[in-house]
Coordinates of C-alpha atoms and ligand atoms in Angstrom, one line a residue:
X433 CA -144.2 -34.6 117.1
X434 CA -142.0 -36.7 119.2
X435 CA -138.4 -38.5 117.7
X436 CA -139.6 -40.8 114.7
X437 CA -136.5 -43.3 115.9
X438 CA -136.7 -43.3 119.7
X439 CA -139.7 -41.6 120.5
X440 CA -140.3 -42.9 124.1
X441 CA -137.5 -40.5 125.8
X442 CA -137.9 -37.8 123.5
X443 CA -140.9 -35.4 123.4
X444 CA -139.8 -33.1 121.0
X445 CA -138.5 -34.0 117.0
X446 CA -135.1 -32.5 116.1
X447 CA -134.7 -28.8 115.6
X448 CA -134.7 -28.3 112.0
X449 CA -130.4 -27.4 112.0
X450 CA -130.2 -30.5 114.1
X451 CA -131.4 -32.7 111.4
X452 CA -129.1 -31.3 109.0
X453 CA -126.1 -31.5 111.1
X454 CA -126.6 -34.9 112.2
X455 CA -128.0 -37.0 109.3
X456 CA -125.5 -38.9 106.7
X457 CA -127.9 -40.3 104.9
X458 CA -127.0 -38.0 102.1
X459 CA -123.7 -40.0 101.5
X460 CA -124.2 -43.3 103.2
X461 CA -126.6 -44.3 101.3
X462 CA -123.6 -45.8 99.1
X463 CA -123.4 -48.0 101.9
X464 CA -126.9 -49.9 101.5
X465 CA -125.8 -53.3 99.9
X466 CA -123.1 -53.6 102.5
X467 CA -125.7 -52.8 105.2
X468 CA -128.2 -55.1 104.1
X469 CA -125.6 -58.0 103.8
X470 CA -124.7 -57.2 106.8
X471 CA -128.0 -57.6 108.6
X472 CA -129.1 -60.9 106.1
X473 CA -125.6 -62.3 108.3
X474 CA -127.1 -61.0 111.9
X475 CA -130.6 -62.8 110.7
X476 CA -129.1 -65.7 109.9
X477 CA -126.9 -66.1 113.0
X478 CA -130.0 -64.9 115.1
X479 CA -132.2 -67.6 113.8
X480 CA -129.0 -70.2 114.3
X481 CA -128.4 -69.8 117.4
X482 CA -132.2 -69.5 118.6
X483 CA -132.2 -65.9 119.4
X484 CA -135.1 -65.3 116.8
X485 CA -137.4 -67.7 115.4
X486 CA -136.5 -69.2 112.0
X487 CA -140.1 -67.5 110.6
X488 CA -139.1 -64.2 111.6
X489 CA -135.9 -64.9 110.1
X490 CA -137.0 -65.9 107.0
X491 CA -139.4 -62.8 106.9
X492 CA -136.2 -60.5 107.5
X493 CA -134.0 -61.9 105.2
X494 CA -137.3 -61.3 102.3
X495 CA -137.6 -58.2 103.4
X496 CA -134.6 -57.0 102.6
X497 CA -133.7 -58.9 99.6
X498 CA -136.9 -56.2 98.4
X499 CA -135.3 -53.1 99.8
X500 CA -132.4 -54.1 98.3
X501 CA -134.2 -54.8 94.8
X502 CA -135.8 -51.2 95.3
X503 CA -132.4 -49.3 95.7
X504 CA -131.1 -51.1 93.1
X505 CA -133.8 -50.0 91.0
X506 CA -134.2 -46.4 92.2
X507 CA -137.7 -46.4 94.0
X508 CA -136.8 -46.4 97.3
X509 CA -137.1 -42.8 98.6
X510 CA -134.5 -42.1 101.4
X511 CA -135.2 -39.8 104.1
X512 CA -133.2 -37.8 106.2
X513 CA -135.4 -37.8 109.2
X514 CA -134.3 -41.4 109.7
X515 CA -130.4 -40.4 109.5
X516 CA -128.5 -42.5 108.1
X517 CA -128.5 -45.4 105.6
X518 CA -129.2 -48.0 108.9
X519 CA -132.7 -46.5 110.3
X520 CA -133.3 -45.9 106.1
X521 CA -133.5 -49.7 105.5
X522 CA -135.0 -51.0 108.7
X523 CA -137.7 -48.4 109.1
X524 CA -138.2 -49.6 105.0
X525 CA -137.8 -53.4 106.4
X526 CA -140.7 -52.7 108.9
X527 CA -143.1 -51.2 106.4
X528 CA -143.0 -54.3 104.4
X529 CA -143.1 -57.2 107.0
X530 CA -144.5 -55.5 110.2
X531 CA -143.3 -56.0 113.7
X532 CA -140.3 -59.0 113.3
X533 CA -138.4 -56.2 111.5
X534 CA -138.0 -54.8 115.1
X535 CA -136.2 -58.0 116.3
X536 CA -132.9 -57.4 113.7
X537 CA -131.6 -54.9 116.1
X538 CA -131.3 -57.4 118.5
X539 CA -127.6 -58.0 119.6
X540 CA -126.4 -55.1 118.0
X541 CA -126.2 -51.4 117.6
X542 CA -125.6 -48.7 114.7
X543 CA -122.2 -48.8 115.9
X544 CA -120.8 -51.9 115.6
X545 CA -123.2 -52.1 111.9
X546 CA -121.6 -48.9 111.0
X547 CA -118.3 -50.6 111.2
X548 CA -119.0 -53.7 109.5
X549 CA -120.9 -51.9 106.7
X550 CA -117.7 -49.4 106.2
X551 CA -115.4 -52.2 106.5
X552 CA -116.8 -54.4 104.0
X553 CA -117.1 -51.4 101.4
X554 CA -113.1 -50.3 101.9
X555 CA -112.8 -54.0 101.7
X556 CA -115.0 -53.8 98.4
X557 CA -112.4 -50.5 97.3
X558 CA -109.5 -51.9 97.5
X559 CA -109.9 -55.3 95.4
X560 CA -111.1 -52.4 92.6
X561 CA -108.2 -50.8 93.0
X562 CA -105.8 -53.1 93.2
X563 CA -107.3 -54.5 89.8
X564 CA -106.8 -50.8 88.3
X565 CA -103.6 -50.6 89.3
X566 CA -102.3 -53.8 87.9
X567 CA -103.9 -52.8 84.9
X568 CA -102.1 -49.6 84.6
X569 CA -98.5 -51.6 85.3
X570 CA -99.7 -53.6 82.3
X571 CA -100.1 -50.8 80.0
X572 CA -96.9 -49.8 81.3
X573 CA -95.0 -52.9 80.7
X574 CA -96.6 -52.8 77.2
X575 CA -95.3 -50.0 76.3
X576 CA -91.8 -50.5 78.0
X577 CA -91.3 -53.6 75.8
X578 CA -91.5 -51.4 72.9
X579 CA -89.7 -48.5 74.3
X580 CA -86.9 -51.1 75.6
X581 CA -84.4 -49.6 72.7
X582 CA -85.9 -45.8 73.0
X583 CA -82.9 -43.7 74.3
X584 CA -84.0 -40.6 76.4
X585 CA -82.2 -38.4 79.0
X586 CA -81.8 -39.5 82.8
X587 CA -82.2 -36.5 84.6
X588 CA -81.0 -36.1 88.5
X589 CA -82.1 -32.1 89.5
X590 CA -84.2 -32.1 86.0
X591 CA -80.3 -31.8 84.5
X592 CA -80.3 -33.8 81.8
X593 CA -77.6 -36.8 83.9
X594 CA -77.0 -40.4 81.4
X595 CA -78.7 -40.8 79.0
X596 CA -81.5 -44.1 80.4
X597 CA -83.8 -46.2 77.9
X598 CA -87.7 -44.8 77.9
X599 CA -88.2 -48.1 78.8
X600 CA -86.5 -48.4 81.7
X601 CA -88.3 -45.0 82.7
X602 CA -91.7 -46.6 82.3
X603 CA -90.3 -49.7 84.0
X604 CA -90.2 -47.6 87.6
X605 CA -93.5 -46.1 87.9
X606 CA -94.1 -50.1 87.5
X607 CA -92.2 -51.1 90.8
X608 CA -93.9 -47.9 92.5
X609 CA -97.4 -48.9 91.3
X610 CA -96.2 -52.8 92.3
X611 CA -95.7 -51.5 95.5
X612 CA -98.7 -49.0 96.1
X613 CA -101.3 -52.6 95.2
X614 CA -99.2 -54.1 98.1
X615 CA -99.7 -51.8 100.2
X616 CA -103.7 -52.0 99.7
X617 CA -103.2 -55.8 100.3
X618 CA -101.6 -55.5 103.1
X619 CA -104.2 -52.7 104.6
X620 CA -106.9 -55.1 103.6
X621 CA -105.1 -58.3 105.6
X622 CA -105.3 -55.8 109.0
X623 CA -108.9 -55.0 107.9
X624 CA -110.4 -58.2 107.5
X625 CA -111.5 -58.3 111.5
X626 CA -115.6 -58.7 111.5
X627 CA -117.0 -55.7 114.7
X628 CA -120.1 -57.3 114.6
X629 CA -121.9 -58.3 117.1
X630 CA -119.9 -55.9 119.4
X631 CA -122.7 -54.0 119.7
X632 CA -122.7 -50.4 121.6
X633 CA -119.6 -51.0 122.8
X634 CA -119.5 -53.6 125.6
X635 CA -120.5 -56.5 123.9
X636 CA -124.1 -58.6 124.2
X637 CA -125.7 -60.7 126.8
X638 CA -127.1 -62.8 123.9
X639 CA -125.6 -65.8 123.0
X640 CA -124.6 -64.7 119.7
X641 CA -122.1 -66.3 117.5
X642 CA -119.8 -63.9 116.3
X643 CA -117.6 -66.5 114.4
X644 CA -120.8 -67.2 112.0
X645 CA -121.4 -63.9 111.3
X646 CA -117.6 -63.2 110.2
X647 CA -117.4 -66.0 108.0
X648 CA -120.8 -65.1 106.4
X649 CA -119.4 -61.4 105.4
X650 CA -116.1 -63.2 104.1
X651 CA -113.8 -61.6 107.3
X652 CA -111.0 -63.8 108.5
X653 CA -112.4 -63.8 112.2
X654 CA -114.2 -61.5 114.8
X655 CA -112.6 -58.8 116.6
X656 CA -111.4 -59.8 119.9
X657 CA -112.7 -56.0 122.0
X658 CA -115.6 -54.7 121.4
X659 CA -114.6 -51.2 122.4
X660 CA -111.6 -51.2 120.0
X661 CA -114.1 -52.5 117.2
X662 CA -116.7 -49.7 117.7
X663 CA -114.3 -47.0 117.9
X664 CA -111.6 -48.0 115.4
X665 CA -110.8 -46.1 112.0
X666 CA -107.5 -47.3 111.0
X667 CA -108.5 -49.7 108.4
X668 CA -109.5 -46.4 106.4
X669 CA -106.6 -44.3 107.6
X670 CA -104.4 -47.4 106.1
X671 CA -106.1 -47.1 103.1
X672 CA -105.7 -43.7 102.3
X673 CA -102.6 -43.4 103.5
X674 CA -102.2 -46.0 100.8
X675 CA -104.0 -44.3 98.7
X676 CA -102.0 -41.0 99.1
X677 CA -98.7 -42.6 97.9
X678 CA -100.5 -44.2 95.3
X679 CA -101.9 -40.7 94.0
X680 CA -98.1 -39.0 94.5
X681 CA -96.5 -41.8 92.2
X682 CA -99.4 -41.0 89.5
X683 CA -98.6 -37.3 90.2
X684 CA -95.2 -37.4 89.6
X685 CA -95.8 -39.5 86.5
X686 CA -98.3 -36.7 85.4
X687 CA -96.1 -34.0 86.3
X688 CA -93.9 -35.9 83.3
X689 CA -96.3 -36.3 81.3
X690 CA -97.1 -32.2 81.3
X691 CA -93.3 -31.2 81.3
X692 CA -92.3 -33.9 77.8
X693 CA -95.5 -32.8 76.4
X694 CA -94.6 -29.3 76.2
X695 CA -93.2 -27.9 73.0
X696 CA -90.0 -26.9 74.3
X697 CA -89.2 -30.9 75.5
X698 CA -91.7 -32.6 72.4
X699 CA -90.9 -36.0 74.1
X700 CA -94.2 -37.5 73.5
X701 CA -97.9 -36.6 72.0
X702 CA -101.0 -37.2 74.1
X703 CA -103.5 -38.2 72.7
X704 CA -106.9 -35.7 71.3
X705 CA -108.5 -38.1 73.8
X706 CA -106.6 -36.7 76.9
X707 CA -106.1 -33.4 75.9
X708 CA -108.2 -30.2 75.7
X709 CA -107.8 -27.3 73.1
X710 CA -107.7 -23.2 73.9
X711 CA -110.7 -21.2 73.5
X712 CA -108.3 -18.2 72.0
X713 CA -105.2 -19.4 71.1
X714 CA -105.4 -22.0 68.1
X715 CA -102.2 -23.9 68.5
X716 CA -102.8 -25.2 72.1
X717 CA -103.1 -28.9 73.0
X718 CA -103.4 -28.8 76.7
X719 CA -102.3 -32.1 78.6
X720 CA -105.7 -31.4 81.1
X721 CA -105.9 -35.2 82.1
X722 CA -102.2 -35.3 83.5
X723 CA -102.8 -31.8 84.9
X724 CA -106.2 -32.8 87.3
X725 CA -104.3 -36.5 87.8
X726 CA -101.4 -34.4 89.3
X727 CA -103.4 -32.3 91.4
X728 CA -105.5 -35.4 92.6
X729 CA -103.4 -36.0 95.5
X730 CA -104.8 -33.1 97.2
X731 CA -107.9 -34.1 98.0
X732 CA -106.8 -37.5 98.6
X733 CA -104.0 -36.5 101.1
X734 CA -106.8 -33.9 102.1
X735 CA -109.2 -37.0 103.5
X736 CA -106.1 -38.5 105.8
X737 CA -105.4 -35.3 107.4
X738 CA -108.9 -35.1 107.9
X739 CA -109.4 -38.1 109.5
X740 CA -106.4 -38.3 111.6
X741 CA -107.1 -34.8 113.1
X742 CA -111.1 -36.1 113.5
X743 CA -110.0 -38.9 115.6
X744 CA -107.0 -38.0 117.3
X745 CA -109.0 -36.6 120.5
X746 CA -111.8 -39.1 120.6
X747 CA -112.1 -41.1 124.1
X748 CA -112.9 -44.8 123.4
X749 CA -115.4 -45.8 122.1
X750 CA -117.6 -44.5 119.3
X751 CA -118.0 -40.8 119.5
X752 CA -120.2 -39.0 116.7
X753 CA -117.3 -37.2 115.4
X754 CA -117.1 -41.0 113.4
X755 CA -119.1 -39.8 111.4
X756 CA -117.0 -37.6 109.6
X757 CA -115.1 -40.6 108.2
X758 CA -116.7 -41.4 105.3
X759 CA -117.8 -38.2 102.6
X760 CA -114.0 -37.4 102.3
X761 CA -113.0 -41.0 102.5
X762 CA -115.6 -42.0 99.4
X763 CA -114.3 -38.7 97.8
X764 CA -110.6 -39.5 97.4
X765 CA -111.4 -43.4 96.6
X766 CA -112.9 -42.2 93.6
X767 CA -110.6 -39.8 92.9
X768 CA -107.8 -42.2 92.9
X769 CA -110.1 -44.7 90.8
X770 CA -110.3 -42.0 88.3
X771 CA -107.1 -40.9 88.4
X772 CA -106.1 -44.4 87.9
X773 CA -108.6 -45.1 85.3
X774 CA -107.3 -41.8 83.2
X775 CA -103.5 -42.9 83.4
X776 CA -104.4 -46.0 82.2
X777 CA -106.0 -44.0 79.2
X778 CA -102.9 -41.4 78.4
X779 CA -100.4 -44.7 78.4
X780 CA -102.0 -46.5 76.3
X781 CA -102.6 -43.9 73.7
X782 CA -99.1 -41.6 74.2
X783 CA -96.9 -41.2 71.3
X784 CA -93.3 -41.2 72.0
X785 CA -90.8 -38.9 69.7
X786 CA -88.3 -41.4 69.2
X787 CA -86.2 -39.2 67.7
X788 CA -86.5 -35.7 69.8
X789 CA -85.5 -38.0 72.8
X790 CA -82.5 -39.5 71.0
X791 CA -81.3 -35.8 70.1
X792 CA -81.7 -34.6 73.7
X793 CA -79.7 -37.8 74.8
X794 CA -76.7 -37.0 73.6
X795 CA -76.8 -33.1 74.3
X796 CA -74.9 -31.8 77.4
X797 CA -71.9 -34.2 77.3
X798 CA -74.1 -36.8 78.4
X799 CA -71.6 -39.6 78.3
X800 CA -69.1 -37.6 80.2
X801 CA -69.0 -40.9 82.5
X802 CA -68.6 -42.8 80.5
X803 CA -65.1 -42.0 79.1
X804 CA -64.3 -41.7 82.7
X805 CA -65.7 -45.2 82.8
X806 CA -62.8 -45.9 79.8
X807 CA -60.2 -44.4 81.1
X808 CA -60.4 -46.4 84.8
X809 CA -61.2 -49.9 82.9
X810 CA -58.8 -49.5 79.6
X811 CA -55.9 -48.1 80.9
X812 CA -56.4 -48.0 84.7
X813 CA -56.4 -44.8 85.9
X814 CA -58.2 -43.9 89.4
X815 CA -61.7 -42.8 88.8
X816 CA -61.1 -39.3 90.6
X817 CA -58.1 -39.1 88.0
X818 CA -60.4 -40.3 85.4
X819 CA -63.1 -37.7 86.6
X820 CA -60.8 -34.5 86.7
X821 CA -59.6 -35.9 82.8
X822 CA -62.7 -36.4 82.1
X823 CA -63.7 -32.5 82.5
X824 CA -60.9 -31.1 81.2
X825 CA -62.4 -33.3 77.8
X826 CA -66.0 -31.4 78.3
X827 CA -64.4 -28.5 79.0
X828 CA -62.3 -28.7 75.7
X829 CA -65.2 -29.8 73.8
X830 CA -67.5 -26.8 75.1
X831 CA -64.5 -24.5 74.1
X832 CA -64.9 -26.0 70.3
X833 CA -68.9 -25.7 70.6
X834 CA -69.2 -29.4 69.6
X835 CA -70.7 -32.5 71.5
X836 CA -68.2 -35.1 72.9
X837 CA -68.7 -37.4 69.8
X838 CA -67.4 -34.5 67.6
X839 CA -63.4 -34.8 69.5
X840 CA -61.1 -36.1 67.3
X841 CA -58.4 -38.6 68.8
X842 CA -55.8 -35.5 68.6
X843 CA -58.2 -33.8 70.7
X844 CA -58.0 -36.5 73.4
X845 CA -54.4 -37.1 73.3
X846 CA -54.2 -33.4 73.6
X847 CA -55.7 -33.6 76.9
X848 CA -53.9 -36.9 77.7
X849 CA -51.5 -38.7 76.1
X850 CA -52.1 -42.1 77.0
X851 CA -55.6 -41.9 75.6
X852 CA -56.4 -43.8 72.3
X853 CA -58.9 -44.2 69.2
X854 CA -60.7 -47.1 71.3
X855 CA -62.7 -44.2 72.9
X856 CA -64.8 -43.5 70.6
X857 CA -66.6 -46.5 70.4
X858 CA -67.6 -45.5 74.1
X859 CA -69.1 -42.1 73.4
X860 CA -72.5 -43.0 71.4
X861 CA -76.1 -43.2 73.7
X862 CA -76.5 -46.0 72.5
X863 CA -73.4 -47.8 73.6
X864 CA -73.6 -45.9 77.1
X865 CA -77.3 -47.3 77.6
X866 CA -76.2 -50.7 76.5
X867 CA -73.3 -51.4 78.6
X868 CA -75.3 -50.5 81.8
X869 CA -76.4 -54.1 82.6
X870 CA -76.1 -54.1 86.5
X871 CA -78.7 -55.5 87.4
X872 CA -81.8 -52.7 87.4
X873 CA -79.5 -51.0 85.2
X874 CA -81.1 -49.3 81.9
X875 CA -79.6 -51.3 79.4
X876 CA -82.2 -52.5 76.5
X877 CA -81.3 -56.7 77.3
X878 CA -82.2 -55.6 81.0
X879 CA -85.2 -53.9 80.3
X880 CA -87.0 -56.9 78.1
X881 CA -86.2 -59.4 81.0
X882 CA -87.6 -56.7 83.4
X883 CA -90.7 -56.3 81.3
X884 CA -91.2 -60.4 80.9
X885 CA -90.9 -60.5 84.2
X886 CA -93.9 -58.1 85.1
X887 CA -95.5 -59.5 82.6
X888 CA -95.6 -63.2 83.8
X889 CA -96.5 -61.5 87.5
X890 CA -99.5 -59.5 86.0
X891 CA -101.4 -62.0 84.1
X892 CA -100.3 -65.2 85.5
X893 CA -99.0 -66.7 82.4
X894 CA -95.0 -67.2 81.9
X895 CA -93.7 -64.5 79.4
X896 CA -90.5 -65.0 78.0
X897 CA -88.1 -61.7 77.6
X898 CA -88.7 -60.3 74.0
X899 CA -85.6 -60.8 71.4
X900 CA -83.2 -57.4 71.5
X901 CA -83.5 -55.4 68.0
X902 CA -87.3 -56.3 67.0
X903 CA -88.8 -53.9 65.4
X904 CA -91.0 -51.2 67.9
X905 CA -94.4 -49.9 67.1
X906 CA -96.5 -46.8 68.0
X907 CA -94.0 -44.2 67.9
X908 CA -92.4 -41.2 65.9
X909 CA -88.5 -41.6 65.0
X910 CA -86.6 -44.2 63.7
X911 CA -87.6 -47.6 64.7
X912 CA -90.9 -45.9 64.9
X913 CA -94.1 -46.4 62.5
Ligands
LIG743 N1 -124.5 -42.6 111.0 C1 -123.6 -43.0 112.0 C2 -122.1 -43.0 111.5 O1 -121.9 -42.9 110.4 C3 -124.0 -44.4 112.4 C4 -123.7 -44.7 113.8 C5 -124.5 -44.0 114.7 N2 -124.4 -44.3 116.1 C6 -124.8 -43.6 117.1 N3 -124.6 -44.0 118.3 N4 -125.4 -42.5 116.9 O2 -121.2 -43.1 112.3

């Protein structure tokens, strides 16, 4: 049997390896409404432009709106003799209307198609994900608002540093999810260049209108070289690079979520929902969810690496090595999408311990700086000075076994004179949290304008900052329901 797709040179079909080596039908078949959209576009410029006639045209564009109906509805049998998702719907296309389905290919080649197609489906990605993102800073800025008074430990080096508000915690991942959706946006401005029409690689003696066709498929203009347009990959490399620092925020975030979940911290609850139980031991709630978001970035990373190295040796222009581009890419687009979909889940459903983060707060001298804070603004000592005085009161305090708030004023004066019962007023979490209102500090009053702010960005609608001292909902502790 000779080659099914271009018989005339070949006298021999494909050795039976060879097909499965060089077919992609198998996962570009996800590809099939961007494909057909794209050929409805090439039609309908073809027919425009008097390249094909406007009966053939209208018999094309039929024909696929059927193919298209039988994906859709599952009864179109795909076959990996015919490769890829390109010869799947045109050899389909010339069952149904005969011979004028062998006039779509003209003007264009698999390789300029397979660009548009893969194009217009990152394209597709990307407004999804920058829609589950913003949906996961909402959830965020939800729950900040209510954790705006919730007093937790800073940590720098996982030591427990000043003590921050939880909601100023949640508050970050906000700005680094804020970023990560404009970093998609921006990868989807570069992207939005139509290939097609660029054909093999060299462009078309038909007077095609390239212009039409980009408009058609929604893309800001054509690409202006039609061996950069065949050959070119960095729309998905953008994206997954994207991607990748996406996943690493959500990983760090889960790596949280797994370390205050544990016994030992007790922070917050997760949800039955997010969690799995132990087969053998009967206590266990095992923060799974977090765990798999947190390892996510692996595959995800995994597909850039992979990609880079695929087409760091390739001469211009398309090479088959391409090919390689899109099972890891659809692969770590889902993953994120899941990983984004299932933080979304564990924030909306996490139960802060109000009161285990208020305890761990205060332990280890936590608002050392701010009697050094004292000392420089009350009575003017250098902050060095301050800082060496400073110790010598943790040291003291350590030596007694109690926390700073348990010095009494003889104890300070002990350690310096000039030092007076106005310090103690400085030495609570809660007044150390509070007076940090630099702006992007942690203090509550910053946190609720932070939050409103988000909040009008996020749905569009102005949101004024929520009153200081209302009562909070959803939690354990005091304050809490
Ligand atoms: N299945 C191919 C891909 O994904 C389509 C392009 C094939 N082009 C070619 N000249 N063989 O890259």
């Amino acid at each position: 049997m000779s080659n099914k797709m271009w018989g005339g040179r070949f006298a021999t079909g494909p050795d039976a390896i060879m097909e499965e080596i060089n077919a992609s039908i198998g996962f570009d078949q996800r590809l099939f409404r961007q494909d057909i959209a794209g050929s409805i576009a090439h039609a309908t410029m073809l027919a425009e432009t008097g390249i094909l006639t406007h009966e053939d045209r209208d018999s094309i564009v039929a024909g696929l709106t059927e193919v298209l109906a039988e994906i859709e509805g599952g009864s179109f049998t795909f076959s990996r003799a015919l490769e890829d998702i390109h010869m799947n719907v045109e050899s389909r296309l010339r069952e149904k209307i005969g011979d004028a389905a062998g006039r779509l290919h003209t003007a264009r080649s698999r390789n300029d198609q397979v660009a548009t197609d893969f194009k217009l489906y990152v394209r597709d990605t990307i407004d999804t994900l920058v829609v589950q993102v913003n949906t996961l800073q909402l959830a965020l800025v939800t729950r900040a608002e209510d954790e705006a008074e919730t007093i937790m430990p800073g940590f720098t080096h996982l030591q427990s540093a000043q003590p921050v508000t939880f909601g100023h915690h949640l508050l970050a991942y906000v700005e680094m999810l804020g970023r990560d959706a404009g970093r998609l946006l921006d990868a989807r401005k570069r992207l939005n260049e139509s290939p097609l029409g660029s054909a093999a690689l060299a462009g078309t003696p038909y007077p095609i209108d390239r212009h039409m066709t980009a408009e058609k498929l929604g893309f800001d203009r054509p690409t202006a070289n039609s061996l950069d347009a065949v050959s070119d990959r960095d729309f998905i490399l953008e994206t997954l690079a994207a991607a990748s620092i996406c996943a690493m925020h959500l990983s760090r975030f889960a790596e949280e979520m797994v370390i205050w979940s544990s016994a030992q911290f007790g922070f917050v609850r997760l949800s039955d929902k997010f969690t799995t139980g132990s087969s053998i031991m009967p206590q266990k709630r095992n923060p799974d969810a977090a765990e798999l978001v947190r390892a996510k970035i692996g595959r995800i990373l995994g597909a850039l690496t992979s990609l880079l190295v695929v087409m760091k040796g390739l001469p211009l222009a398309y090479s088959k090595d391409m090919q390689e581009d899109k099972e890891v890419a659809f692969d770590a687009l889902d993953a994120l999408s899941l990983s984004l979909a299932a933080m979304t889940g564990m924030v909306g459903d996490l139960v802060p311990n109000r009161e285990r983060m208020r305890a761990s707060a205060s332990a280890g001298f936590s608002t050392a700086t701010d009697i050094a804070d004292w000392l420089v603004r009350e009575i003017n000592i250098p902050f060095r000075d301050a800082h060496h005085i400073t110790g010598q009161i943790v040291a003291l305090a350590e030596q007694k076994g109690c926390g700073l708030e348990g010095l009494t004023i003889e104890d300070f004066k002990f350690i310096d004179q000039r030092i007076d019962s106005r310090i103690h007023k400085v030495l609570t979490v809660e007044a150390s949290v509070a007076a940090r209102q630099s702006y992007g500090g942690t203090a509550p009053a910053n946190v609720l304008i932070q939050a409103a702010r988000w909040k009008t960005e996020l749905t569009g609608q102005p949101h004024e900052p929520r009153p200081l001292g209302k009562k909070k909902h959803g939690g354990h502790g005091e304050g809490g329901g």
